[in-house]
PDB file of C-alpha atoms in Angstrom:
ATOM      1  CA  MET A  12      80.850 270.655  99.733  1.00 82.00           C
ATOM      2  CA  HIS A  13      79.067 270.162 103.127  1.00 93.00           C
ATOM      3  CA  GLY A  14      79.354 266.774 102.953  1.00 95.00           C
ATOM      4  CA  ILE A  15      80.600 263.584 102.376  1.00 95.00           C
ATOM      5  CA  PHE A  16      78.237 260.045 102.735  1.00 95.00           C
ATOM      6  CA  THR A  17      79.789 256.868 102.545  1.00 94.00           C
ATOM      7  CA  ALA A  18      77.998 253.395 101.807  1.00 91.00           C
ATOM      8  CA  ALA A  19      81.253 251.372 103.393  1.00 89.00           C
ATOM      9  CA  ASP A  20      82.804 252.464 106.681  1.00 91.00           C
ATOM     10  CA  THR A  21      85.956 252.101 105.631  1.00 92.00           C
ATOM     11  CA  MET A  22      85.307 255.190 103.165  1.00 95.00           C
ATOM     12  CA  ALA A  23      84.281 257.034 106.106  1.00 95.00           C
ATOM     13  CA  VAL A  24      87.070 256.731 108.355  1.00 95.00           C
ATOM     14  CA  GLU A  25      89.653 257.564 105.907  1.00 95.00           C
ATOM     15  CA  SER A  26      86.845 260.762 104.420  1.00 95.00           C
ATOM     16  CA  ILE A  27      87.702 261.885 108.160  1.00 95.00           C
ATOM     17  CA  LYS A  28      90.946 261.279 108.491  1.00 95.00           C
ATOM     18  CA  SER A  29      91.818 263.152 105.193  1.00 95.00           C
ATOM     19  CA  LEU A  30      89.401 266.124 106.501  1.00 95.00           C
ATOM     20  CA  THR A  31      91.216 265.985 109.838  1.00 94.00           C
ATOM     21  CA  GLN A  32      94.783 266.623 107.694  1.00 95.00           C
ATOM     22  CA  ALA A  33      93.044 269.690 105.833  1.00 94.00           C
ATOM     23  CA  GLY A  34      91.618 270.875 108.675  1.00 92.00           C
ATOM     24  CA  ALA A  35      88.003 270.503 107.428  1.00 93.00           C
ATOM     25  CA  THR A  36      86.498 268.797 110.271  1.00 89.00           C
ATOM     26  CA  ASP A  37      84.501 271.458 111.018  1.00 88.00           C
ATOM     27  CA  LYS A  38      83.010 272.633 107.347  1.00 93.00           C
ATOM     28  CA  ILE A  39      82.072 268.841 105.875  1.00 95.00           C
ATOM     29  CA  LYS A  40      80.222 266.197 107.613  1.00 96.00           C
ATOM     30  CA  VAL A  41      80.626 262.251 106.920  1.00 96.00           C
ATOM     31  CA  SER A  42      77.708 260.137 107.508  1.00 96.00           C
ATOM     32  CA  THR A  43      77.838 256.306 106.407  1.00 94.00           C
ATOM     33  CA  SER A  44      75.473 253.018 106.387  1.00 91.00           C
ATOM     34  CA  ASN A  45      76.200 250.230 108.451  1.00 83.00           C
ATOM     35  CA  LEU A  46      78.667 250.434 111.277  1.00 86.00           C
ATOM     36  CA  ASN A  47      81.646 248.455 112.027  1.00 87.00           C
ATOM     37  CA  ASP A  48      83.770 249.101 114.752  1.00 88.00           C
ATOM     38  CA  ASP A  49      86.106 251.898 113.296  1.00 92.00           C
ATOM     39  CA  ALA A  50      83.007 253.628 112.322  1.00 92.00           C
ATOM     40  CA  ARG A  51      81.354 253.281 115.822  1.00 91.00           C
ATOM     41  CA  ALA A  52      84.363 254.912 117.313  1.00 94.00           C
ATOM     42  CA  ALA A  53      84.345 257.719 115.076  1.00 94.00           C
ATOM     43  CA  LEU A  54      80.761 258.495 116.002  1.00 93.00           C
ATOM     44  CA  GLU A  55      81.323 258.281 119.552  1.00 93.00           C
ATOM     45  CA  ARG A  56      83.974 260.449 119.191  1.00 92.00           C
ATOM     46  CA  GLY A  57      81.932 262.776 117.188  1.00 92.00           C
ATOM     47  CA  THR A  58      83.911 262.966 114.059  1.00 93.00           C
ATOM     48  CA  LEU A  59      81.042 260.716 112.250  1.00 95.00           C
ATOM     49  CA  THR A  60      77.734 262.401 111.820  1.00 95.00           C
ATOM     50  CA  CYS A  61      75.712 259.748 111.227  1.00 95.00           C
ATOM     51  CA  ALA A  62      75.110 256.002 110.331  1.00 95.00           C
ATOM     52  CA  SER A  63      72.267 254.559 108.772  1.00 93.00           C
ATOM     53  CA  LEU A  64      72.024 250.906 109.950  1.00 91.00           C
ATOM     54  CA  GLN A  65      69.769 248.159 108.596  1.00 90.00           C
ATOM     55  CA  PRO A  66      68.875 245.821 111.162  1.00 91.00           C
ATOM     56  CA  ALA A  67      70.635 242.307 110.127  1.00 90.00           C
ATOM     57  CA  VAL A  68      69.129 240.476 112.912  1.00 90.00           C
ATOM     58  CA  SER A  69      65.853 241.181 112.521  1.00 90.00           C
ATOM     59  CA  MET A  70      65.962 240.740 108.466  1.00 92.00           C
ATOM     60  CA  GLY A  71      67.352 237.362 108.894  1.00 91.00           C
ATOM     61  CA  ARG A  72      64.446 236.373 111.390  1.00 91.00           C
ATOM     62  CA  ASP A  73      61.806 237.522 109.026  1.00 93.00           C
ATOM     63  CA  ALA A  74      63.312 236.068 106.192  1.00 93.00           C
ATOM     64  CA  MET A  75      63.883 232.583 108.105  1.00 94.00           C
ATOM     65  CA  ARG A  76      60.230 232.969 109.319  1.00 94.00           C
ATOM     66  CA  GLU A  77      58.971 233.449 105.289  1.00 94.00           C
ATOM     67  CA  ALA A  78      60.772 230.555 104.059  1.00 95.00           C
ATOM     68  CA  ALA A  79      59.229 228.272 107.109  1.00 96.00           C
ATOM     69  CA  ALA A  80      55.730 229.316 106.435  1.00 95.00           C
ATOM     70  CA  ALA A  81      56.659 229.059 102.584  1.00 94.00           C
ATOM     71  CA  ILE A  82      57.843 225.132 102.706  1.00 96.00           C
ATOM     72  CA  GLU A  83      55.031 224.222 105.222  1.00 96.00           C
ATOM     73  CA  GLY A  84      52.239 226.001 102.982  1.00 94.00           C
ATOM     74  CA  GLY A  85      51.556 228.714 105.551  1.00 93.00           C
ATOM     75  CA  LYS A  86      50.328 232.123 105.000  1.00 93.00           C
ATOM     76  CA  VAL A  87      54.027 234.173 103.244  1.00 93.00           C
ATOM     77  CA  LEU A  88      53.539 238.455 103.620  1.00 91.00           C
ATOM     78  CA  GLY A  89      55.460 238.781 100.553  1.00 81.00           C
ATOM     79  CA  ARG A  90      56.493 242.092 101.959  1.00 88.00           C
ATOM     80  CA  ILE A  91      58.111 242.895 105.366  1.00 90.00           C
ATOM     81  CA  GLU A  92      59.743 246.311 105.778  1.00 91.00           C
ATOM     82  CA  ALA A  93      62.530 246.862 107.853  1.00 90.00           C
ATOM     83  CA  PRO A  94      63.661 250.126 108.359  1.00 91.00           C
ATOM     84  CA  ALA A  95      67.075 251.662 108.800  1.00 91.00           C
ATOM     85  CA  LEU A  96      68.115 253.339 112.150  1.00 92.00           C
ATOM     86  CA  LEU A  97      69.634 256.834 112.126  1.00 94.00           C
ATOM     87  CA  VAL A  98      72.405 256.048 114.940  1.00 94.00           C
ATOM     88  CA  THR A  99      73.818 259.716 116.155  1.00 94.00           C
ATOM     89  CA  ARG A 100      76.479 260.314 118.673  1.00 94.00           C
ATOM     90  CA  GLU A 101      73.471 261.038 121.760  1.00 94.00           C
ATOM     91  CA  LYS A 102      71.959 257.657 120.513  1.00 91.00           C
ATOM     92  CA  VAL A 103      74.707 255.168 120.080  1.00 91.00           C
ATOM     93  CA  ALA A 104      75.438 254.620 123.626  1.00 90.00           C
ATOM     94  CA  SER A 105      71.542 253.504 123.614  1.00 92.00           C
ATOM     95  CA  TYR A 106      71.559 250.698 121.200  1.00 88.00           C
ATOM     96  CA  ASP A 107      72.642 246.968 121.811  1.00 87.00           C
ATOM     97  CA  PHE A 108      73.979 246.025 118.395  1.00 84.00           C
ATOM     98  CA  SER A 109      74.404 242.339 118.465  1.00 84.00           C
ATOM     99  CA  LYS A 110      70.405 242.598 118.762  1.00 85.00           C
ATOM    100  CA  ILE A 111      70.645 244.557 115.399  1.00 88.00           C
ATOM    101  CA  ILE A 112      74.073 243.779 113.556  1.00 85.00           C
ATOM    102  CA  ALA A 113      74.582 240.263 114.620  1.00 80.00           C
ATOM    103  CA  PRO A 114      74.862 238.469 117.868  1.00 76.00           C
ATOM    104  CA  ALA A 115      77.666 238.796 120.111  1.00 72.00           C
ATOM    105  CA  ASP A 116      79.023 235.291 119.458  1.00 79.00           C
ATOM    106  CA  TYR A 117      78.755 235.637 115.726  1.00 76.00           C
ATOM    107  CA  GLN A 118      81.555 234.151 113.852  1.00 72.00           C
ATOM    108  CA  PRO A 119      81.346 234.716 109.986  1.00 69.00           C
TER     109      PRO A 119
END
């Protein structure tokens, strides 16, 4: 085995802990989808190889625009692509995550 992909950041962080204990972080790479604070820290340290990130802010904006168009009888595109972003250690500092994942003041 050369890599582990997790669909949840917590699983990625725990996988990294296990690989560290086993002395295998140089042999087995870990990637994840989305990027919580713990996973982002692991990415910045270089223990997480990469993450795919769904642009939730633009997806929500597009969905609201489409809903408004449908309600108002306007043109509805029906299909909008929102490609995932590849986030690596080299790129992580260049992203403004408040514009990708959630606004800085967002409280669930």
